[in-house]
Tab-separated table of N, CA, C and O in Angstrom:
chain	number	residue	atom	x	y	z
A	1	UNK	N	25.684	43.705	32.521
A	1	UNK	CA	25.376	43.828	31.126
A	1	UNK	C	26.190	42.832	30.327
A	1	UNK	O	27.357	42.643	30.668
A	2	UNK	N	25.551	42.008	29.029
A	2	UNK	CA	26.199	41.351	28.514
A	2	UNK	C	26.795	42.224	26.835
A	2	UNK	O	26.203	43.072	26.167
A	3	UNK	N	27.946	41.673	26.642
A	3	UNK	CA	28.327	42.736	25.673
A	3	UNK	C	27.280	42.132	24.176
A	3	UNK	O	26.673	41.073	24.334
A	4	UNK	N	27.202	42.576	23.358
A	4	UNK	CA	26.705	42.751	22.130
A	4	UNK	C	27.131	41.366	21.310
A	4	UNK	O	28.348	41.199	21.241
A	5	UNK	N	26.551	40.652	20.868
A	5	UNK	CA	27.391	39.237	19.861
A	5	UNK	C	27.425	40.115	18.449
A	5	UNK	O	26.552	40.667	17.780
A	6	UNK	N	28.703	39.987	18.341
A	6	UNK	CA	28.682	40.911	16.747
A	6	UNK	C	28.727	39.555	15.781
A	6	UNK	O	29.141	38.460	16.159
A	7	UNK	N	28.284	39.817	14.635
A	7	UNK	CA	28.131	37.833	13.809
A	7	UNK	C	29.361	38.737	12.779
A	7	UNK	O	29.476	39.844	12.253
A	8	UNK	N	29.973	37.721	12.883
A	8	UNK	CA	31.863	37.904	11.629
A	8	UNK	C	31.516	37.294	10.460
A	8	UNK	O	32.351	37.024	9.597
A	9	UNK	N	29.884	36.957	10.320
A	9	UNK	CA	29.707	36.618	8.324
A	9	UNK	C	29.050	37.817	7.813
A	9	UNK	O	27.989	38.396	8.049
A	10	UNK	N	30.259	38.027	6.862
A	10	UNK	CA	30.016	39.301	5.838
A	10	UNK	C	28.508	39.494	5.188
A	10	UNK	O	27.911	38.553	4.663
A	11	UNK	N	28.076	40.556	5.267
A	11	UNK	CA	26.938	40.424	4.030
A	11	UNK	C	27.359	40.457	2.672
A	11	UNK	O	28.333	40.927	2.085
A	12	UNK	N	25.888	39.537	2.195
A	12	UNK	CA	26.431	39.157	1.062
A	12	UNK	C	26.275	40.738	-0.484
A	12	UNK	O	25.504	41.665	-0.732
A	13	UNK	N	27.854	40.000	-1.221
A	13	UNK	CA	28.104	41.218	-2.297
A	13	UNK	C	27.276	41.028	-3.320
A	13	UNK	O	27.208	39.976	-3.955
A	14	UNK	N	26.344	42.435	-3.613
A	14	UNK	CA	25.958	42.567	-5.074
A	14	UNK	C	26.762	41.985	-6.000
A	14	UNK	O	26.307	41.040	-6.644
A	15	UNK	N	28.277	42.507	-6.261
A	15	UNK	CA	29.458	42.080	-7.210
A	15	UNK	C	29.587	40.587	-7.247
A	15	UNK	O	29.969	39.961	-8.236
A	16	UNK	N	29.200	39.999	-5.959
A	16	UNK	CA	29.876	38.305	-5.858
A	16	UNK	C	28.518	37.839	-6.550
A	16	UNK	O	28.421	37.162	-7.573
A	17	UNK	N	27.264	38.469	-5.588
A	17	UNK	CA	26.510	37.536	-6.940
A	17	UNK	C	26.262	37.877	-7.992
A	17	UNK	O	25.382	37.113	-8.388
A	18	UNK	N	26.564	38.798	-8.974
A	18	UNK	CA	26.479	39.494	-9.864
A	18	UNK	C	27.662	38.252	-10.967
A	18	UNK	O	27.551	37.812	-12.111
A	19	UNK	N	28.683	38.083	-9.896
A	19	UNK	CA	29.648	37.173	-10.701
A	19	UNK	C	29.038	35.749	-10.849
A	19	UNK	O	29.021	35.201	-11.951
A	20	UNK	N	28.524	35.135	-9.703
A	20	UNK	CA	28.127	33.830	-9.654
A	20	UNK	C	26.833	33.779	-10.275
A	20	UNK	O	26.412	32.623	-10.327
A	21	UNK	N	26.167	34.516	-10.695
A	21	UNK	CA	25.048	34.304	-11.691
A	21	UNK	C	25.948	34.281	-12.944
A	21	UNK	O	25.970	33.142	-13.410
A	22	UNK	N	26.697	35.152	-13.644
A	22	UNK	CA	27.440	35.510	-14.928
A	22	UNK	C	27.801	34.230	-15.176
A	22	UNK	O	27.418	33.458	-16.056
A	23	UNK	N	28.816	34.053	-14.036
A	23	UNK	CA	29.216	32.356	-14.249
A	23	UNK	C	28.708	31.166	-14.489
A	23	UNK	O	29.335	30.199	-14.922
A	24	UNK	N	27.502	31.212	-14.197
A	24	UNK	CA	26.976	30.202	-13.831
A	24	UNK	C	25.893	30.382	-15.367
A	24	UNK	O	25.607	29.238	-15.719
A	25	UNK	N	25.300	31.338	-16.245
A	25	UNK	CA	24.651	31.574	-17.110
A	25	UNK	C	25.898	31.583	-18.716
A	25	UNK	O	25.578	31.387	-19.888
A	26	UNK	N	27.397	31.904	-18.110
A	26	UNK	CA	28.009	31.569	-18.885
A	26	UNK	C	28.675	29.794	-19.260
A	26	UNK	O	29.134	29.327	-20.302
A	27	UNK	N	28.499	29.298	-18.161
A	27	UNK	CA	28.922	28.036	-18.488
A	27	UNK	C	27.553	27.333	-19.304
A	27	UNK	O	27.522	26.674	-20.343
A	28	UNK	N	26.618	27.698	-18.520
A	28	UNK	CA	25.349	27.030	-19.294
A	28	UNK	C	25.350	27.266	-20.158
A	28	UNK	O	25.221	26.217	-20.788
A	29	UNK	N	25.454	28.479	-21.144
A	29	UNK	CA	25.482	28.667	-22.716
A	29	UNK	C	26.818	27.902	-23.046
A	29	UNK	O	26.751	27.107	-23.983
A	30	UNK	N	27.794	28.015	-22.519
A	30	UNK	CA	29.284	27.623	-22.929
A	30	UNK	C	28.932	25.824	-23.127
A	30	UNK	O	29.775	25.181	-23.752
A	31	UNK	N	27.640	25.051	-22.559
A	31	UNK	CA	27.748	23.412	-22.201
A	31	UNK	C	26.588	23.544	-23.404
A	31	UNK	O	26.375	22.529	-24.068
A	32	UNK	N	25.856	24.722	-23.698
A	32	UNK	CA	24.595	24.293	-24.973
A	32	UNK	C	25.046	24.295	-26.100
A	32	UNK	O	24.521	23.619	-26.984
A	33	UNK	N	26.346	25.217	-26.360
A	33	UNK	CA	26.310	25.596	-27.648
A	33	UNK	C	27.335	24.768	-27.854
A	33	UNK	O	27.788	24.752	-28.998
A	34	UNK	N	27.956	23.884	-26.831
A	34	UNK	CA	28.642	22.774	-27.000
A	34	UNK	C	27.668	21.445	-27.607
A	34	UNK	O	27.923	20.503	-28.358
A	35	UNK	N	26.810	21.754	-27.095
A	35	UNK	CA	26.123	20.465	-27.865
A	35	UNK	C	25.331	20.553	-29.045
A	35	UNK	O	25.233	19.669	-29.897
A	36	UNK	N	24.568	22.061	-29.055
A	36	UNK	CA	24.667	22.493	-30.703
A	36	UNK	C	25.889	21.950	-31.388
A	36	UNK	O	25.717	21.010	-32.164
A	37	UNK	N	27.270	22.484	-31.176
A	37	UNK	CA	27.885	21.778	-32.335
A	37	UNK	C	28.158	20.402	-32.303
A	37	UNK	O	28.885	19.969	-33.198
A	38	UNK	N	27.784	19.729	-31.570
A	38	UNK	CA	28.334	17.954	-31.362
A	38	UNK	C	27.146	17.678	-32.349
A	38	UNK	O	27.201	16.807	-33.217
A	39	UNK	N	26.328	18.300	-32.190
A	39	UNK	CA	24.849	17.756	-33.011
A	39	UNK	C	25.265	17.708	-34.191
A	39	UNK	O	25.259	16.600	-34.727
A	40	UNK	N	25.822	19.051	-35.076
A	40	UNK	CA	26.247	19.232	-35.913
A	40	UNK	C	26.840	18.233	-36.529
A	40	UNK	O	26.312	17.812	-37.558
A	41	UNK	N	28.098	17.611	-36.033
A	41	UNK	CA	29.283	16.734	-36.121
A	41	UNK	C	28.592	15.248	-35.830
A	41	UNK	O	29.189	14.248	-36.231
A	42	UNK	N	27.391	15.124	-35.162
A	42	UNK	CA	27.140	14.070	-35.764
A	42	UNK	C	26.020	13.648	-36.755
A	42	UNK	O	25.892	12.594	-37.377
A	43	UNK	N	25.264	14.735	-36.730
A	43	UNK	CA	24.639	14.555	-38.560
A	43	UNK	C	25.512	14.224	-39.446
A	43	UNK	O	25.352	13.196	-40.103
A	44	UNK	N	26.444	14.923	-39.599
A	44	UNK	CA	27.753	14.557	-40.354
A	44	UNK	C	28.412	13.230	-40.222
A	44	UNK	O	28.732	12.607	-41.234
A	45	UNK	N	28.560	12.919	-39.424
A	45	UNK	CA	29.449	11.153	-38.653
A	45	UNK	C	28.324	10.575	-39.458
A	45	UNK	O	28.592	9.897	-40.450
A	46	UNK	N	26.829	10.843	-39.026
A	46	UNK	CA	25.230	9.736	-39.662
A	46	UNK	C	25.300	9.624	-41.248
A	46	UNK	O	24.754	8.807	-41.989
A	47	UNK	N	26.073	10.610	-41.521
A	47	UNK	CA	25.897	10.848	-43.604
A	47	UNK	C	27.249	10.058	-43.637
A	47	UNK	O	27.480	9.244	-44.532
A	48	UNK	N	27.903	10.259	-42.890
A	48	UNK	CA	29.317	9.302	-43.132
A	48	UNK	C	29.236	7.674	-42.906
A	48	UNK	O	30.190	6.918	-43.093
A	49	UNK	N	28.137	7.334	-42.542
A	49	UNK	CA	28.049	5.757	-41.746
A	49	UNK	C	28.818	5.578	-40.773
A	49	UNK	O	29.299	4.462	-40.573
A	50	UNK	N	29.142	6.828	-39.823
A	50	UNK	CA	29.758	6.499	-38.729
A	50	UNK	C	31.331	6.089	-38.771
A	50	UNK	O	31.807	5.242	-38.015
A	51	UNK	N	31.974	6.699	-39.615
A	51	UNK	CA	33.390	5.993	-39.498
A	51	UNK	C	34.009	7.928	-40.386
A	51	UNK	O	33.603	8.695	-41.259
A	52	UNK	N	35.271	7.823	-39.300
A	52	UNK	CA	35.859	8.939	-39.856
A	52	UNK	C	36.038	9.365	-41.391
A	52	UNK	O	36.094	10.512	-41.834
A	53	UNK	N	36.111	8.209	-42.061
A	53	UNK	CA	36.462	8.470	-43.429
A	53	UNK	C	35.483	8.974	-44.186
A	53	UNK	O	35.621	9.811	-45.078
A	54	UNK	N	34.373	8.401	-43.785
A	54	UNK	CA	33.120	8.791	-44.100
A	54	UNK	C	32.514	10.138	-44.106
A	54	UNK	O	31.926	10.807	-44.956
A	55	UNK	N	33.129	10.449	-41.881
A	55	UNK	CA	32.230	11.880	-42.222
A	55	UNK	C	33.140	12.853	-42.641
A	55	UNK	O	32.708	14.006	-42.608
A	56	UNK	N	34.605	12.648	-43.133
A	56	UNK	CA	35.217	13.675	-43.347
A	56	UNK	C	35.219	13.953	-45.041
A	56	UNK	O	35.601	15.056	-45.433
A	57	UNK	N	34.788	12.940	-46.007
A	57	UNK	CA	34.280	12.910	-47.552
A	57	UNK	C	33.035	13.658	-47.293
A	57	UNK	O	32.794	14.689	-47.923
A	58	UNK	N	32.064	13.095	-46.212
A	58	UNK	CA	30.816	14.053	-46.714
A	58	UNK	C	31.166	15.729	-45.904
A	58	UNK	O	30.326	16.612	-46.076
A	59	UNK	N	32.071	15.946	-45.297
A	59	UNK	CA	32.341	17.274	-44.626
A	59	UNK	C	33.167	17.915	-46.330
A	59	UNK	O	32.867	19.016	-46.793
A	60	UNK	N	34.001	17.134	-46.893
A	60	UNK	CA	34.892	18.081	-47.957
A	60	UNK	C	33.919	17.661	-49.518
A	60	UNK	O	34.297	18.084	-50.611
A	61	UNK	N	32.989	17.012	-49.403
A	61	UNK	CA	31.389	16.889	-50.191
A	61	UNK	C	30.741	18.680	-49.944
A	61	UNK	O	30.260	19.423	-50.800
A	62	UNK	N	30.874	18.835	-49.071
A	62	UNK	CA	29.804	19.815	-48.259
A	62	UNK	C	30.727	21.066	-48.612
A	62	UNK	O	30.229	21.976	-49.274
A	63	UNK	N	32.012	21.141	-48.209
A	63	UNK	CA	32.357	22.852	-48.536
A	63	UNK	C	32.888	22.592	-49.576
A	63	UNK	O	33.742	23.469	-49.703
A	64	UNK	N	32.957	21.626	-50.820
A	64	UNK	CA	32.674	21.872	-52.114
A	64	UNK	C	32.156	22.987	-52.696
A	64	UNK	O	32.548	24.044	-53.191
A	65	UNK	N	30.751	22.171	-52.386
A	65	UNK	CA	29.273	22.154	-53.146
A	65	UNK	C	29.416	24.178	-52.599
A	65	UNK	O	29.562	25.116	-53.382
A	66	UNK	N	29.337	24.232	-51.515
A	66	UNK	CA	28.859	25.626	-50.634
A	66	UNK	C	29.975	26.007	-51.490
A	66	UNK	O	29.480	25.944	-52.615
A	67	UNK	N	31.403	26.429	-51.644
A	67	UNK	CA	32.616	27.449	-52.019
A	67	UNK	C	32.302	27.537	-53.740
A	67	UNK	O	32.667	28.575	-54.291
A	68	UNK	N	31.527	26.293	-54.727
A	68	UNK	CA	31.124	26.575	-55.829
A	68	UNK	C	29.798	27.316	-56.206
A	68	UNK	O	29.399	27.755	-57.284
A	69	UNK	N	29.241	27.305	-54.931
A	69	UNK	CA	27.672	27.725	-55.209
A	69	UNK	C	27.942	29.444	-55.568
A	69	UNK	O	29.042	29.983	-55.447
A	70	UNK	N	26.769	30.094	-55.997
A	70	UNK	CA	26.809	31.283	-55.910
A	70	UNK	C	26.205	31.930	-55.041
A	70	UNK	O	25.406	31.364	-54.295
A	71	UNK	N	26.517	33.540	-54.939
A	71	UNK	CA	26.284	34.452	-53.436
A	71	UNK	C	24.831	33.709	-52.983
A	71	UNK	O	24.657	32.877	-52.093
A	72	UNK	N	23.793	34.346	-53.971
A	72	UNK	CA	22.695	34.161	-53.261
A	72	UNK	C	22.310	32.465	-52.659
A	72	UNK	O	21.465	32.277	-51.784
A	73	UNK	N	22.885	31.654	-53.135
A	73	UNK	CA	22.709	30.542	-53.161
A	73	UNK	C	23.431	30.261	-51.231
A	73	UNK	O	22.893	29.571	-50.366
A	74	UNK	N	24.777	31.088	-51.095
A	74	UNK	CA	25.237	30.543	-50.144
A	74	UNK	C	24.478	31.530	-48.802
A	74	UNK	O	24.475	31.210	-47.614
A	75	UNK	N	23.905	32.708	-49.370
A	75	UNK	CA	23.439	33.503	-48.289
A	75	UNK	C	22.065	32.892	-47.870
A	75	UNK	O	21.676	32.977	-46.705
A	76	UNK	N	21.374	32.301	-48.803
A	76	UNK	CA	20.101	31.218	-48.510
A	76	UNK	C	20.586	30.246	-47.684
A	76	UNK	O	19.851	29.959	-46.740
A	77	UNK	N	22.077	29.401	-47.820
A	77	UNK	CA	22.224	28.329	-46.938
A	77	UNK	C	22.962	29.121	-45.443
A	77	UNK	O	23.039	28.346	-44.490
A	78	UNK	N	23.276	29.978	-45.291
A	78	UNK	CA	23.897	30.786	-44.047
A	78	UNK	C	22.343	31.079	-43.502
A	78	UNK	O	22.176	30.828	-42.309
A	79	UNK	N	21.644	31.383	-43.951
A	79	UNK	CA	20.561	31.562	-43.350
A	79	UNK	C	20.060	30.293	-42.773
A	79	UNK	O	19.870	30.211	-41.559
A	80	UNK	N	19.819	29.234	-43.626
A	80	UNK	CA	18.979	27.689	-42.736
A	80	UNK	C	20.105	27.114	-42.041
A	80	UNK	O	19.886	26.210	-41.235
A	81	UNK	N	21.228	27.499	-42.237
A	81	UNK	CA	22.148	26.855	-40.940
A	81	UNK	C	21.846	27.513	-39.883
A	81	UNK	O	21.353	26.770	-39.035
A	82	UNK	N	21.960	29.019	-39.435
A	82	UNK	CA	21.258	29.815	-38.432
A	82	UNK	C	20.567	29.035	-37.542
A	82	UNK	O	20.715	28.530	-36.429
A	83	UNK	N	19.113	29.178	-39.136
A	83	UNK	CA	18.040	28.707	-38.436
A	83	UNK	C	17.789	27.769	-37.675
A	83	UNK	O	16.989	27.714	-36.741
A	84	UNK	N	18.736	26.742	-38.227
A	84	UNK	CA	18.544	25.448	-37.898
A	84	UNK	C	19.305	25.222	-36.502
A	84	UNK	O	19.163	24.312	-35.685
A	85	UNK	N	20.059	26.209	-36.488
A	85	UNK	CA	20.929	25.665	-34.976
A	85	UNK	C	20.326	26.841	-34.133
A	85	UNK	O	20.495	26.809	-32.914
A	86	UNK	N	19.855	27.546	-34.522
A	86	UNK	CA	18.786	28.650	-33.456
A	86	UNK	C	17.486	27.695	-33.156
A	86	UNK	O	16.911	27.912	-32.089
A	87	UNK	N	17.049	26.813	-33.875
A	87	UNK	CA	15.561	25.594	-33.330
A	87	UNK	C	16.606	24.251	-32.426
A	87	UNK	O	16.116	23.597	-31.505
A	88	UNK	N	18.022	24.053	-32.901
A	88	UNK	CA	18.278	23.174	-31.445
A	88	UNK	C	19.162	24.012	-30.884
A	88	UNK	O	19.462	23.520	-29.797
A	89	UNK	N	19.622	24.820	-31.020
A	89	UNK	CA	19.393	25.944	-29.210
A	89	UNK	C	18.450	25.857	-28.453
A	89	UNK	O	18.513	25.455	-27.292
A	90	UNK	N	17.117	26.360	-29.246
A	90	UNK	CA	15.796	26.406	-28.447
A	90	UNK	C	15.701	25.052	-27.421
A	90	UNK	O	15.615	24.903	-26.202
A	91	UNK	N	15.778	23.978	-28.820
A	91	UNK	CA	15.570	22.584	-28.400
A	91	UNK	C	16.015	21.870	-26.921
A	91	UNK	O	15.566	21.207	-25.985
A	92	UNK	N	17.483	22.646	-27.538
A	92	UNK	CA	18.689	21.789	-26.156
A	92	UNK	C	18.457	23.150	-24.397
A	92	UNK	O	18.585	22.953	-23.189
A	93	UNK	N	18.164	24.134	-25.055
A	93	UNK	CA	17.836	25.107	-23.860
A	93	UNK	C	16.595	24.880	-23.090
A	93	UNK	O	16.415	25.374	-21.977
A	94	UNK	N	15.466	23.881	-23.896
A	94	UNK	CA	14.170	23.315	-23.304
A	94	UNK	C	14.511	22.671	-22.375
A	94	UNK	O	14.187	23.063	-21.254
A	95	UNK	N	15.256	21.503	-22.528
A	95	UNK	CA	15.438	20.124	-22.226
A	95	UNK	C	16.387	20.393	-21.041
A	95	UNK	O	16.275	19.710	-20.023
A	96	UNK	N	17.726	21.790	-21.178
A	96	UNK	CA	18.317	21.901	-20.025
A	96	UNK	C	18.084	22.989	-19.050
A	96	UNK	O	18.968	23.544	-18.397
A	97	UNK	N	16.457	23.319	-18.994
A	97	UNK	CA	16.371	24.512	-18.197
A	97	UNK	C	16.396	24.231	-16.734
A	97	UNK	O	16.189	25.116	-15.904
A	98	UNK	N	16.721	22.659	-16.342
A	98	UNK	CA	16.365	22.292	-15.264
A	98	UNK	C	17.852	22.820	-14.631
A	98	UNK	O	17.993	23.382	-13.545
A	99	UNK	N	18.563	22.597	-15.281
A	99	UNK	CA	20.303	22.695	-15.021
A	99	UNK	C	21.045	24.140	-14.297
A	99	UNK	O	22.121	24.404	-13.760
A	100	UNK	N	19.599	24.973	-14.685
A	100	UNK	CA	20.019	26.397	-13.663
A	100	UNK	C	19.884	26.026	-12.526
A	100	UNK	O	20.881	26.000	-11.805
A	101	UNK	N	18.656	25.639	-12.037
A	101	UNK	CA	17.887	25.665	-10.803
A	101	UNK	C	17.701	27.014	-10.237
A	101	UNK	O	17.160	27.927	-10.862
A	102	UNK	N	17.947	27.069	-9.600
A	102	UNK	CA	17.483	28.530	-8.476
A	102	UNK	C	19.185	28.843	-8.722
A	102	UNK	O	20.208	28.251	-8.379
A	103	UNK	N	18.895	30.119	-9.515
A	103	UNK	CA	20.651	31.293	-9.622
A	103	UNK	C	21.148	32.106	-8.432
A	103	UNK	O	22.275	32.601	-8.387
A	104	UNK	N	19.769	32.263	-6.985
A	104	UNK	CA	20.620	32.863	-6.660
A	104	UNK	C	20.949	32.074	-5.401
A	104	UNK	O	20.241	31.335	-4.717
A	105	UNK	N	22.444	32.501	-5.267
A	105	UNK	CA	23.470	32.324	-4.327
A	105	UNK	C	22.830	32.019	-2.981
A	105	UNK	O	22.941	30.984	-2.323
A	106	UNK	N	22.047	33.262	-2.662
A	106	UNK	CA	21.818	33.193	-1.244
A	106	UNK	C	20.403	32.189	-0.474
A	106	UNK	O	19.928	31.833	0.604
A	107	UNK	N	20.216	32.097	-2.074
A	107	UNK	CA	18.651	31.254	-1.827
A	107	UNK	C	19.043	30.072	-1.264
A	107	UNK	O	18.161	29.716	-0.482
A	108	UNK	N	19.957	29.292	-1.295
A	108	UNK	CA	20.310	27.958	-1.151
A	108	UNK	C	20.636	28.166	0.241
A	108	UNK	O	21.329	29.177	0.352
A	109	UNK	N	20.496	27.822	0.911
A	109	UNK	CA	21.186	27.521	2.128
A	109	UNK	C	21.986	26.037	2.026
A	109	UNK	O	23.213	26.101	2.097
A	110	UNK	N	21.526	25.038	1.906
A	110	UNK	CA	22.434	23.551	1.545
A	110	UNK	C	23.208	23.914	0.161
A	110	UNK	O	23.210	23.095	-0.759
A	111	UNK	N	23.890	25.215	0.038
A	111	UNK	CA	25.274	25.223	-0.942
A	111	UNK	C	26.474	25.148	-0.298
A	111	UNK	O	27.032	26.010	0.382
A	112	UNK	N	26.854	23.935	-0.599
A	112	UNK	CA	28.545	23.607	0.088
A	112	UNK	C	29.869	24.355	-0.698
A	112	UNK	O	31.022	23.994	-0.935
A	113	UNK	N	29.168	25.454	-0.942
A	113	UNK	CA	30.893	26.577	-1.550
A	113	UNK	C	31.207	27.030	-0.392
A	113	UNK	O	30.339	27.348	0.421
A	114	UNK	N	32.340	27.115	-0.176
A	114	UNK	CA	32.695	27.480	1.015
A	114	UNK	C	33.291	28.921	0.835
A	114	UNK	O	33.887	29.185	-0.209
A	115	UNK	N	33.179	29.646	1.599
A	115	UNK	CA	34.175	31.223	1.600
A	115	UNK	C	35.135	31.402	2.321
A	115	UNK	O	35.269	31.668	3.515
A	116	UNK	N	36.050	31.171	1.187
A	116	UNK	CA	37.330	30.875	2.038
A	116	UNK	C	38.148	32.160	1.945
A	116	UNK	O	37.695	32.987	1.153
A	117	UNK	N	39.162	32.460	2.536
A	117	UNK	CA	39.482	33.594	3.177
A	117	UNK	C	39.392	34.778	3.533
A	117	UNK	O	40.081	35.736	3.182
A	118	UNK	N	37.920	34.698	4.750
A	118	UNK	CA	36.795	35.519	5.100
A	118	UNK	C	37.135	35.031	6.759
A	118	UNK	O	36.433	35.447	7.681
């Protein structure tokens, strides 16, 4: 009789991929909403002509105008800022849906993470 081959790779954890999706859905929002605000900062740099001095007059132009305005006036502009960075969320979340690829873990077989002290 030959004895039994027992295989020494763990099955895989609900918890581990539970983490490596989290992670992996948190960095992606953490790299969009990074570029939501770069967008931001450079509409601003474009009203400035591109030179610090520029966009930082039209940045202290801007919370002027907004800290003199009145309520309803500033709750109308809190609203189209929203809006406006909720349409390039959408925008930048179109363009990077390729960047998930396939979330789960086990689907990949050619994933070079290694499991190390297992």
């Amino acid at each position: 009789m030959m004895p039994a081959v027992v295989s020494s790779a763990p099955a895989p954890s609900r918890l581990a991929d539970g983490c490596y999706l989290a992670l992996r859905l948190t960095g992606w929002l953490a790299v969009t909403l990074g570029c939501v605000a770069a967008l931001w900062l450079l509409f601003f740099a474009a009203l400035g002509n591109f030179s610090f001095s520029g966009t930082v007059l039209q940045l202290d132009n801007f919370a002027s105008r907004y800290v003199a305005a009145d309520a309803a006036r500033q709750d109308r502009f809190r609203l189209f800022f929203w809006l406006a960075s909720a349409v390039l969320f959408a925008a930048l979340a179109f363009f990077r849906r390729h960047s998930l690829g396939d979330l789960s873990p086990a689907a990949n077989p050619t994933c070079k993470e290694r499991d190390h002290g297992r």
